[in-house]
Structure formats: structure tokens, C-alpha cells
Short mmCIF file of C-alpha atoms in Angstrom, two decimals:
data_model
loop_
_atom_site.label_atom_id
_atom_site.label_comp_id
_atom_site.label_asym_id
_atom_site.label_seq_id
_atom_site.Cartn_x
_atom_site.Cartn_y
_atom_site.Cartn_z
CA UNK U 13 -2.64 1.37 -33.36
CA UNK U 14 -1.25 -0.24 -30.36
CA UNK U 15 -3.27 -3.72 -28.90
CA UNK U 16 -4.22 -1.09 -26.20
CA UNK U 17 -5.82 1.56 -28.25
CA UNK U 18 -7.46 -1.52 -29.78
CA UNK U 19 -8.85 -3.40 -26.81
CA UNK U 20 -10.04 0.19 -25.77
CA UNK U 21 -11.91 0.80 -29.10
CA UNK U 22 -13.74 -2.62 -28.97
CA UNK U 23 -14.40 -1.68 -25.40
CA UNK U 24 -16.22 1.22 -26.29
CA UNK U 25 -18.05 0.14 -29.21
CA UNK U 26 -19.47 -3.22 -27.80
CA UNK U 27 -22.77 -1.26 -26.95
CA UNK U 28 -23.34 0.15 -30.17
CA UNK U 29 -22.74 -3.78 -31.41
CA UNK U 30 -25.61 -4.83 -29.21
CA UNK U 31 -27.79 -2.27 -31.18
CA UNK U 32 -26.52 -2.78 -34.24
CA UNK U 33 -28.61 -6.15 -33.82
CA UNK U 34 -31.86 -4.47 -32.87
CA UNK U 35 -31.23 -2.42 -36.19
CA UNK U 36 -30.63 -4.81 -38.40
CA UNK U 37 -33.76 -6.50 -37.27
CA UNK U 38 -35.69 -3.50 -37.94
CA UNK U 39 -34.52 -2.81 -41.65
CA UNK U 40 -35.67 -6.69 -41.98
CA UNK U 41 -38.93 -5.65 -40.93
CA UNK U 42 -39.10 -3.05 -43.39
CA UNK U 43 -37.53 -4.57 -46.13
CA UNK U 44 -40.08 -7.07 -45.86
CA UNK U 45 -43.35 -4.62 -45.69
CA UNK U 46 -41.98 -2.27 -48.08
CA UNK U 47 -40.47 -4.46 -50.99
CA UNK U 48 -41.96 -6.20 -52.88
CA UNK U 49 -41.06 -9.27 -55.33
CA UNK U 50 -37.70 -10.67 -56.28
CA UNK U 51 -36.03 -7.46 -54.96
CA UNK U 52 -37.24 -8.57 -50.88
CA UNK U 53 -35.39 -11.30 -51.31
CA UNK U 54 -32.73 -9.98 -52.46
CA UNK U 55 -32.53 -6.96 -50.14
CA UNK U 56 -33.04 -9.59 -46.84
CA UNK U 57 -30.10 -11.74 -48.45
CA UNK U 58 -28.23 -8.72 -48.61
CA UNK U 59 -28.42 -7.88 -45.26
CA UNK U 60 -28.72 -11.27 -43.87
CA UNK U 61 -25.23 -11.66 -45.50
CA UNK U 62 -24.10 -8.71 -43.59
CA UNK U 63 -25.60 -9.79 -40.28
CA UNK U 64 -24.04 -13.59 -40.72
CA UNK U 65 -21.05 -12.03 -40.83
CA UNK U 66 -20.69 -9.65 -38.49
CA UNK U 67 -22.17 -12.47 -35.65
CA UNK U 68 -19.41 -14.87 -36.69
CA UNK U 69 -16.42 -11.85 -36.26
CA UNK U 70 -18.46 -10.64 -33.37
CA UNK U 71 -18.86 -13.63 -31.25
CA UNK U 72 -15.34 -15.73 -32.53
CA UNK U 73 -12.76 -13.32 -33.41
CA UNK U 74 -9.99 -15.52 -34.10
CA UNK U 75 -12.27 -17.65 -36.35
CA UNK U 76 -10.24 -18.59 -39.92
CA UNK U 77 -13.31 -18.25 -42.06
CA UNK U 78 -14.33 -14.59 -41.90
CA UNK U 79 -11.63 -12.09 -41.14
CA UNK U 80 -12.25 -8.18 -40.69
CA UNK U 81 -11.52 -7.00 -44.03
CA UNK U 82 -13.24 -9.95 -45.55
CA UNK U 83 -16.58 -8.65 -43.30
CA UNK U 84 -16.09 -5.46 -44.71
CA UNK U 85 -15.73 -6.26 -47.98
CA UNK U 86 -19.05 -8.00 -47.93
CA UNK U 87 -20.32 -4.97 -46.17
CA UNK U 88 -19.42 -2.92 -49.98
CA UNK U 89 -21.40 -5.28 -51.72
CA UNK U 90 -24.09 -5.66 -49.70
CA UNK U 91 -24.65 -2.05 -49.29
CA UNK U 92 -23.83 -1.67 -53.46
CA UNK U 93 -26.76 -4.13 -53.70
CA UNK U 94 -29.26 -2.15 -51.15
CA UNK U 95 -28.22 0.79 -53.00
CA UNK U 96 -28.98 -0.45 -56.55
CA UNK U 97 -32.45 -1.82 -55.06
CA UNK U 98 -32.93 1.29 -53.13
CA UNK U 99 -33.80 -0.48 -50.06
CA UNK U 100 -32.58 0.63 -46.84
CA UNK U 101 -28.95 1.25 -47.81
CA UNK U 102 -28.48 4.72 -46.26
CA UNK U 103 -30.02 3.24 -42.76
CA UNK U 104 -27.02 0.15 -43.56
CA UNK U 105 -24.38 2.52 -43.99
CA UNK U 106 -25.00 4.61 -40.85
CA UNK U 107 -25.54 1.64 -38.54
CA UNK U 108 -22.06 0.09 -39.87
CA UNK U 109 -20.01 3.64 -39.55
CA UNK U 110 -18.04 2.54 -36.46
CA UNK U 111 -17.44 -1.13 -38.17
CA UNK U 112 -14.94 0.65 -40.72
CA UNK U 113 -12.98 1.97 -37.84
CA UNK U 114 -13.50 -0.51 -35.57
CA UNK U 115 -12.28 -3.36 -38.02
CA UNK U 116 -10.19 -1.58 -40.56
CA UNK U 117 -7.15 -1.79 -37.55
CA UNK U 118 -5.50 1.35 -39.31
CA UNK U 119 -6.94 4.77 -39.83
CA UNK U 120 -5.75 4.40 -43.93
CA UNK U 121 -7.42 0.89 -44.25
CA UNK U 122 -10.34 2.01 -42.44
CA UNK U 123 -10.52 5.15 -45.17
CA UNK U 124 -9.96 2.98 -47.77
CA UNK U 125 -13.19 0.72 -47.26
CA UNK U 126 -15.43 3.68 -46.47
CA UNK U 127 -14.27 5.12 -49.75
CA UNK U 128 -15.17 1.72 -51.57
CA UNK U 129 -18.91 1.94 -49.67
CA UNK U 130 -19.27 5.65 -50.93
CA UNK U 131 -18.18 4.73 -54.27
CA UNK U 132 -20.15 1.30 -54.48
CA UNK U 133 -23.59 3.42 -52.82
CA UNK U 134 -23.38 6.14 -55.56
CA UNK U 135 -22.76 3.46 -58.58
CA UNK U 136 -25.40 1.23 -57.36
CA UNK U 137 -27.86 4.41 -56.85
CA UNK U 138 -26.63 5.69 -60.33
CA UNK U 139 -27.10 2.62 -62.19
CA UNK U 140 -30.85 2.80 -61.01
CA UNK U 141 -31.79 6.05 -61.25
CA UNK U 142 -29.21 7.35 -63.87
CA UNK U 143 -28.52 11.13 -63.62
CA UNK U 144 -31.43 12.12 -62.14
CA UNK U 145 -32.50 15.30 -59.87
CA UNK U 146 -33.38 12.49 -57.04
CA UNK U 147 -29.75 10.72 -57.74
CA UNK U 148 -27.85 14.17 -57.02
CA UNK U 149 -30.60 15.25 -54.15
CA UNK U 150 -31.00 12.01 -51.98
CA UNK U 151 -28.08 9.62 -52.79
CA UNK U 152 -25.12 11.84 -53.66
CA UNK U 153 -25.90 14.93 -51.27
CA UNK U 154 -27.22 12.52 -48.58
CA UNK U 155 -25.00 9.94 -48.46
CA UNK U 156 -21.64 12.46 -48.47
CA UNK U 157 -22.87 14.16 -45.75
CA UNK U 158 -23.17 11.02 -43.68
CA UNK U 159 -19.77 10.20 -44.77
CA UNK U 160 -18.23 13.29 -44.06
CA UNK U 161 -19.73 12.36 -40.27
CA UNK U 162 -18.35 9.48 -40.49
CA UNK U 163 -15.10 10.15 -41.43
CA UNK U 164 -15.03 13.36 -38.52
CA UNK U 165 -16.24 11.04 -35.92
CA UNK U 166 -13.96 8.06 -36.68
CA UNK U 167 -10.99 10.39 -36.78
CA UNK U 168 -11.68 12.46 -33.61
CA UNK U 169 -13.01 8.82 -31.94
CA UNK U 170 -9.06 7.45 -32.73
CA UNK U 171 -7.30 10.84 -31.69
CA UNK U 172 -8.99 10.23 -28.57
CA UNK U 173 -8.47 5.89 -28.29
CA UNK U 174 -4.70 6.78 -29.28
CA UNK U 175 -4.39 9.79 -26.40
CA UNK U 176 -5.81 7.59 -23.75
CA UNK U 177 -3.35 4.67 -24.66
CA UNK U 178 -0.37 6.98 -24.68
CA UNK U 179 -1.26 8.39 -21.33
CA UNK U 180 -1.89 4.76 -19.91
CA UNK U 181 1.69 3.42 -21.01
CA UNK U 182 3.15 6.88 -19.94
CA UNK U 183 1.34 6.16 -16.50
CA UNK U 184 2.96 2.42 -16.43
CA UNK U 185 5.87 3.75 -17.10
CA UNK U 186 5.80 6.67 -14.36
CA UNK U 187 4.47 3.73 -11.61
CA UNK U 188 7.96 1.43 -12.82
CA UNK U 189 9.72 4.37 -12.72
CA UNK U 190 8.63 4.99 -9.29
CA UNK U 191 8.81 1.82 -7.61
CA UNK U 192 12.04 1.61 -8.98
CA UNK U 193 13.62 4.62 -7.06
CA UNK U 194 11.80 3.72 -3.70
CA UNK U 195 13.20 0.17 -4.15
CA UNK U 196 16.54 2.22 -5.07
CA UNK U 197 15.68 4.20 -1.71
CA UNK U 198 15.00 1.13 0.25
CA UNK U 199 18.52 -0.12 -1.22
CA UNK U 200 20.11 2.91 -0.50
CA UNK U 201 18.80 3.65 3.22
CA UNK U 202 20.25 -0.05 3.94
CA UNK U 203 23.40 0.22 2.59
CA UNK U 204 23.79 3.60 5.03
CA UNK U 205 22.25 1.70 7.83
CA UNK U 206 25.00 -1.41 7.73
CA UNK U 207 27.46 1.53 7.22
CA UNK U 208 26.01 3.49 10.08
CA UNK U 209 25.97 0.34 12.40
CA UNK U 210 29.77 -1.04 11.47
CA UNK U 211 30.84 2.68 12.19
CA UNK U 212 28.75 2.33 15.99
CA UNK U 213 30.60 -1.23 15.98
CA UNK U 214 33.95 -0.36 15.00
CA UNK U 215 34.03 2.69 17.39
CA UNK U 216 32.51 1.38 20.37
CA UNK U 217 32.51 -2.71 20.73
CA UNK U 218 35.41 -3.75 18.39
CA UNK U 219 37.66 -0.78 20.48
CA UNK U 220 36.27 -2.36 23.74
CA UNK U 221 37.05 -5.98 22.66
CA UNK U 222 40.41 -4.76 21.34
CA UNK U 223 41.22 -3.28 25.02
CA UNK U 224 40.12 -6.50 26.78
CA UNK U 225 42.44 -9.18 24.56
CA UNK U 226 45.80 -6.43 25.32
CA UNK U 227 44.49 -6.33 29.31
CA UNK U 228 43.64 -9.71 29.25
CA UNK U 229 47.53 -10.75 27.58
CA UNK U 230 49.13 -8.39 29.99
CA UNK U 231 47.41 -9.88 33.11
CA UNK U 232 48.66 -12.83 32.08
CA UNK U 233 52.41 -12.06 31.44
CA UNK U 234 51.82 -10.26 34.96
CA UNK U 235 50.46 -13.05 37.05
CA UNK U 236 53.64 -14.39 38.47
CA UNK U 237 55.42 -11.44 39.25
CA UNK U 238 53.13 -8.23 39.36
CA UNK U 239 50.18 -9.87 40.97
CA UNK U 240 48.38 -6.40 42.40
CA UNK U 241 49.18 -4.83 38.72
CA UNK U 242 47.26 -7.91 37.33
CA UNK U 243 44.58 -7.14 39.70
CA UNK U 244 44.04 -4.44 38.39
CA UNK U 245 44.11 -4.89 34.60
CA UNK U 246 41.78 -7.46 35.46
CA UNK U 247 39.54 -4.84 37.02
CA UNK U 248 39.82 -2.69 33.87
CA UNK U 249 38.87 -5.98 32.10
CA UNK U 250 35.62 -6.07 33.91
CA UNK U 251 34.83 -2.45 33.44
CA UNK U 252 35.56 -2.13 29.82
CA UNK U 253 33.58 -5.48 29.15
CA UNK U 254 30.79 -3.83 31.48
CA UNK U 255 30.63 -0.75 29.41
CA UNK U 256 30.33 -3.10 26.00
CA UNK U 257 27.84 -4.65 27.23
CA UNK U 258 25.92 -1.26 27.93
CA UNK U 259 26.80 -0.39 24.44
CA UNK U 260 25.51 -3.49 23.01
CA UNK U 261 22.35 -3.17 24.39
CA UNK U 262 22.37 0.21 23.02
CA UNK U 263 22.82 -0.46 19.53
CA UNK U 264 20.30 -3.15 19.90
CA UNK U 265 17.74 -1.66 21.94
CA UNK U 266 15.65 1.91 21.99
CA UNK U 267 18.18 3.95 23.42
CA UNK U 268 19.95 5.99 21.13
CA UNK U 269 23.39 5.02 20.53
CA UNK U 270 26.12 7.03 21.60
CA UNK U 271 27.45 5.74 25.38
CA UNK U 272 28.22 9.36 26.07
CA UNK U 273 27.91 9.71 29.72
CA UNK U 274 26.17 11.89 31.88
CA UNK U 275 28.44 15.40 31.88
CA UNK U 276 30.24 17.48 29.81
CA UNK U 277 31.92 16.64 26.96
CA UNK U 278 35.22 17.68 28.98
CA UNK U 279 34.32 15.15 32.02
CA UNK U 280 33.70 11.74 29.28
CA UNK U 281 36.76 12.95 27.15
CA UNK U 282 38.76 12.83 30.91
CA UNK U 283 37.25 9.22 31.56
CA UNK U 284 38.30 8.30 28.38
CA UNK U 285 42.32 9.35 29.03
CA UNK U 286 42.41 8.10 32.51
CA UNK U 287 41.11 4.48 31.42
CA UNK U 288 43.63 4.72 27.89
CA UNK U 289 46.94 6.01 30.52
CA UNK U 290 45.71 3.09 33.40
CA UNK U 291 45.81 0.66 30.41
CA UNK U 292 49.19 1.40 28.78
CA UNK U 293 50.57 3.32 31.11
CA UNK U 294 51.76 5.37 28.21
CA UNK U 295 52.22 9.56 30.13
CA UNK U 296 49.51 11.24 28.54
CA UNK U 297 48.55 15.01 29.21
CA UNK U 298 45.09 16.48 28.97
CA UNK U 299 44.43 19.82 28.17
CA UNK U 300 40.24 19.90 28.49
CA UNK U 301 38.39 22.92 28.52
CA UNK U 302 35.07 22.74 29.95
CA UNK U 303 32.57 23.07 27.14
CA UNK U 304 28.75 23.17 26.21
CA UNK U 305 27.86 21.58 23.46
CA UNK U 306 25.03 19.19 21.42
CA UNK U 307 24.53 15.55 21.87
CA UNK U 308 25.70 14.96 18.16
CA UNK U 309 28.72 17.22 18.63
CA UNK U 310 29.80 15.54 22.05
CA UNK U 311 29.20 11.65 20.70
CA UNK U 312 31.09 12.95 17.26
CA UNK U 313 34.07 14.36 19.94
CA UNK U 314 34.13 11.19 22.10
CA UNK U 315 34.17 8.79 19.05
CA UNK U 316 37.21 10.71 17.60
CA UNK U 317 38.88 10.28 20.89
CA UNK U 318 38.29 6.70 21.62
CA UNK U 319 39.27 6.17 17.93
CA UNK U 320 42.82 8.27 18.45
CA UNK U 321 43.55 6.95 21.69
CA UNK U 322 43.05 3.36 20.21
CA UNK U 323 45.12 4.01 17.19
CA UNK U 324 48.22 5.03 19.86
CA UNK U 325 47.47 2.05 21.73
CA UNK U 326 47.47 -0.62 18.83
CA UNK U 327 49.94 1.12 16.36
CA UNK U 328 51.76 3.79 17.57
CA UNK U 329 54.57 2.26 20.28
CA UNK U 330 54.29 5.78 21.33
CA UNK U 331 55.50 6.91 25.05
CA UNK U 332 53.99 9.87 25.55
CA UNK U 333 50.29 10.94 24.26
CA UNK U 334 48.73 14.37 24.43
CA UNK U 335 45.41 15.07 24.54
CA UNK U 336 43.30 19.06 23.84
CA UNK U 337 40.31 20.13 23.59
CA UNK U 338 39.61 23.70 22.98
CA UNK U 339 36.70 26.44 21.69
CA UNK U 340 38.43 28.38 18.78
CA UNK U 341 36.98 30.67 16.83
CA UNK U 342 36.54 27.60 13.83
CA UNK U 343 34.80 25.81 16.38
CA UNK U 344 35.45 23.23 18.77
CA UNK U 345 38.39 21.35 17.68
CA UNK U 346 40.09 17.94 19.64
CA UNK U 347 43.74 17.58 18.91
CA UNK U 348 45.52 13.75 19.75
CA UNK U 349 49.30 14.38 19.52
CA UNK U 350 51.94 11.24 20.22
CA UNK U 351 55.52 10.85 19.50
CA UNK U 352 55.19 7.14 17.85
CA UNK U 353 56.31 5.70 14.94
CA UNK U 354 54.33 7.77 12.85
CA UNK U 355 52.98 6.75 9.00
CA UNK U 356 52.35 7.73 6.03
CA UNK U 357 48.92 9.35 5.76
CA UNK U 358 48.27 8.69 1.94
CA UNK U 359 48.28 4.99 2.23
CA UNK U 360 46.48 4.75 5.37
CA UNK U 361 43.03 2.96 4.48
CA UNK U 362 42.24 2.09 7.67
CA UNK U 363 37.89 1.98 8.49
CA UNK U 364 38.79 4.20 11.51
CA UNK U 365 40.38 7.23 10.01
CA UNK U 366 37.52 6.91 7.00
CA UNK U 367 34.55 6.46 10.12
CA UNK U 368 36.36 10.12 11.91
CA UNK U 369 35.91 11.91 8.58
CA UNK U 370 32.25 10.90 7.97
CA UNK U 371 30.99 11.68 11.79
CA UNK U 372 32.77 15.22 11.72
CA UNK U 373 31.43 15.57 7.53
CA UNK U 374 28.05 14.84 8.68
CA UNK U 375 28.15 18.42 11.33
CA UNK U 376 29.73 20.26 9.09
CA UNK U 377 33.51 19.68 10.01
CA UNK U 378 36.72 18.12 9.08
CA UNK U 379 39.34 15.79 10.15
CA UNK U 380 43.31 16.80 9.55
CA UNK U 381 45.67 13.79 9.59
CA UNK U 382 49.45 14.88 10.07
CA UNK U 383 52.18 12.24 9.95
CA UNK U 384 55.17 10.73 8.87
CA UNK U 385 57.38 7.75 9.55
CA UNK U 386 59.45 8.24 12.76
CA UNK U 387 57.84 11.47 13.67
CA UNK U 388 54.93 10.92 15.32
CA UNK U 389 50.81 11.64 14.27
CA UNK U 390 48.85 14.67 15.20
CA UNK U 391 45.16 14.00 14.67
CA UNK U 392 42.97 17.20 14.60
CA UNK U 393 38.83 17.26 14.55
CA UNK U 394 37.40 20.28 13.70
CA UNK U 395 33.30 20.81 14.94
CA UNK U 396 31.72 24.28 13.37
CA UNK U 397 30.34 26.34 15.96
#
């Protein structure tokens, strides 16, 4: 049995301990009114013996002098002794049932020394009374029935010590188990959190800082000898840092993120073109049909723009960019068209590409990627219904 089951059982028999003490007194009070000569003496140094004992293993367990099996060893004799005087043995071997289980540590050593007490009660009793209608009636019949008890109760007493022990470590283990996946949880809900927030970034701030530093370079190659063009680069340079700063606050505040605008989705998608041709002054044509759609649907449309339009812009060297969006019977679906230099889709690994498929996988829809080197890119989100 575990340390557990045995902490439990000395937990539960430290009551019957206590009256194990009032009982002992009492059989000294009777061996002393009932016996008589030598054999009082005896009898009380019996069961003193046993008492000694059992307060030295009851109050220092750990003591090197008397060990369990050494207590009930002297327990055998001592009740071999009561036995042979006839002197309060059966009262001694019902009070010290529990100390075979309790101190035996293993249900077969535990057997083992009640065994030796039966056998050492019935020699002791034969020896005095010889084979006598009394021996079989009293000692044999009487003191197998209280071992039978004893043995029942002992047995059903560690069934029960050993089922409450299993269910305790099965209930440690369930509470490890458990903290285990909420701290996996807590892991996991961070990890999409960072991911959710460098998507936000990536497709809002880093595109507006992006837009600034090529404004910001062309106003400068521009100052000498375009002066009103630089004007008003540098006026898209104050809008689009406006607008990241109303994003910023966004991700950072208690407004949801999204900077979709007031309107359709059709009226930010045509803000978004006019600021992307004013900045290159790449020809783009927009093909925008007004549509109704949800909040999740129209930020998941506008990211896939800005993303597209900022893909032409830093890696394209496209001249002309086309723009469409459309209700099919798939859906809604936003199609970015540009006769660039085109790549090759396979090894593209790019964050933004990845951060398109996830928005439009997270409504149910799909992204379709068509390129190759010297031919252009046709980028095509795809919204269920």
C-alpha cells in the first residue's frame, strides 16, 4: 500500500488508539480483581508488555528500538500467555484487531501475524484445558469467529483505504492535467493574439509607414523642379500619417480595429484606389459595384485591397492596375489585376499573401494567387455569401 493509503489508515484508526488505552486499563482492573497469585502478575506483565509497546510505536514511530512487526510479535506472546492463563485474552485480541492491519503494512504480513495469534490463542488455551468440551466451545469456536471478523473487516477496511487513495491520485492527476491545458490555452490564445495583432500591424501601420518613406523620397527628388507635385505628395504624407495615427489608436484603444470608414464597402475600396493612383500615378481602373455587406466581410475586403494595391506599389513596376469588385453567385469576390513583373507564386513567403489567406479562411473563403515572371499577378478574394 501506497504512503497515502497508509497515512489514511493511521488517520482513521487514531480514535480507536485513544480507546485502546481506556481498554487496556480496564482488563488491568480485572486482571487484578479476578486473578489471583503468581498468575496476576503474570497476566499484568503480559499486558503491560503489550501496552509499553504499543505507547513507544504509538507516540515515536521512527523510534529504532521497537518496530511494527517487533510490537506484534510481542502482541503473539502476550496474548499466547493470557491465553494459557485464561485471563482476558479474547478481550486482548479484539481490542488489538485493527493493530494487525494497521501495522502489518501489507495485507499478507498483516494475515500472517493474525494467523500466529489464532494459532498461539488455541495452543496456549489447549495446553490448559487439553481437549476439553470448554476448549472446543469457548476458545476454538469463540475465538475463530472473532477472527473471521477480523479478517472481513480488515480486508473490506483496505479495499476501501486503497479505493480512496486511487481516486485521490486519479483526482491530482485530473487537476495537473487540467491546469496544464488552460496554461496550454493561455499559451495558445497568446500566440493567436501576437499573430492577430502583427496581421492588424502589417496591414494597416507598416502599409501606411511604407507609403510615407516612397512619398516622402519622391517629394524630395521633386522639390527643385516639380514644386506643386511635391506639395502635394506632401499632403498625401500628412493624410496617410493622419489615418495611422487613427489606426494606432485603434489597435490600442476600445474601438474595434478595422479603420473601415463610414459607407459601403464600394465607397472605402474607391478611397483606397484614388489615394494608391494619386501616389504612383500608376492608371488604375475600378470596377466597384455597390454592395451590402458585414463589418467582418467589408474589413476582410479592404485589408485584401490595401494589401494588393501595396504589393503593386512596392514590387510590381507595374503601369497599369485594375481593380473589381463584384456579387457572384460564390459570393463576393475582389479581383487586383496589374501587368508587372509578375513572380512565381510557389516561392512567395511573403507575411502579406499568408495574412490574405487567414482573414478570407476565417469567413469561410479563399484567396487565388495567379502569376508568373514577366506576366503580370491577378490576385482574387473570394467571401461566401
Amino acid at each position: 500500500m501506497t504512503t497515502t493509503a497508509d497515512a489514511l489508515w493511521a488517520t482513521s484508526l487514531r480514535r480507536w488508539n485513544a480507546v485502546c488505552w481506556v481498554l487496556f486499563a480496564a482488563m488491568a482492573v480485572g486482571i487484578t480483581a479476578l486473578s489471583l497469585g503468581a498468575d496476576r502478575y503474570l497476566a499484568l506483565a503480559l499486558l503491560g508488555s503489550v501496552a509499553l509497546c504499543f505507547a513507544v510505536l504509538d507516540r515515536r514511530p521512527g523510534n529504532p528500538v521497537v518496530r511494527p512487526h517487533g510490537y506484534l510479535s510481542v502482541l503473539v506472546i502476550a496474548l499466547t500467555g493470557l491465553a494459557y492463563l485464561r485471563t482476558s485474552y479474547a478481550a486482548l485480541f479484539m481490542v488489538t484487531l485493527p493493530h494487525y492491519w494497521m501495522f502489518g503494512r501489507t495485507p499478507r504480513i498483516s494475515l500472517a501475524f493474525l494467523g500466529l495469534a489464532t494459532a498461539g490463542t488455541l495452543v496456549g488455551s489447549w495446553v490448559r484445558q487439553g481437549w476439553s468440551g470448554t476448549f472446543f466451545g469457548e476458545s476454538v469456536v469463540g475465538t475463530l469467529i472473532v477472527v473471521a471478523v477480523g479478517v472481513l473487516i480488515g480486508l473490506w477496511a483496505r479495499a476501501v483505504v486503497e479505493q480512496s487513495s486511487e481516486r485521490a491520485r486519479l483526482i491530482t492527476e485530473l487537476e495537473r492535467t487540467q491546469a496544464e491545458l488552460t496554461e496550454a490555452h493561455l499559451r495558445q490564445g497568446a500566440a493567436e493574439e501576437r499573430e492577430r495583432m502583427a496581421r492588424e500591424i502589417h496591414d494597416t501601420l507598416a502599409q501606411g509607414f511604407a507609403s510615407i518613406v516612397v512619398l516622402a523620397e519622391a517629394a524630395r527628388a521633386g522639390l527643385a523642379t516639380d514644386p506643386a507635385r511635391t506639395a502635394r505628395q506632401l499632403v498625401s504624407i500628412e493624410s496617410t500619417a493622419r489615418e495611422n495615427l487613427a489606426e494606432a489608436r485603434e489597435l490600442v484603444g476600445s474601438a474595434p480595429p478595422g479603420g473601415a470608414h463610414p459607407g459601403s464597402v464600394a465607397q472605402t475600396v474607391r478611397r483606397i484606389v484614388d489615394r494608391f493612383a494619386e501616389d504612383t500615378g500608376l492608371s488604375v481602373t475600378a470596377e466597384l459595384a455597390d454592395l451590402d455587406c458585414d463589418q467582418q466581410t467589408r474589413i476582410t475586403l479592404l485589408r485584401c485591397a490595401q494589401e494588393s494595391l501595396a504589393n503593386v506599389r512596392k514590387h510590381a513596376r507595374a503601369s497599369t492596375v485594375g481593380v473589381v469588385l463584384a456579387r457572384t453567385s460564390h459570393g463576393v469576390e475582389l479581383e487586383v489585376t496589374d501587368d508587372g513583373t509578375g513572380f512565381v507564386v510557389e516561392a512567395s513567403a511573403g507575411f502579406g499573401l499568408d495574412g490574405m489567406r487567414k482573414r478570407l479562411a476565417g469567413l469561410g473563403g479563399r484567396l487565388t494567387v495567379t502569376s508568373s515572371v514577366g506576366d503580370g499577378t491577378r490576385i482574387l478574394a473570394v467571401v461566401p455569401a
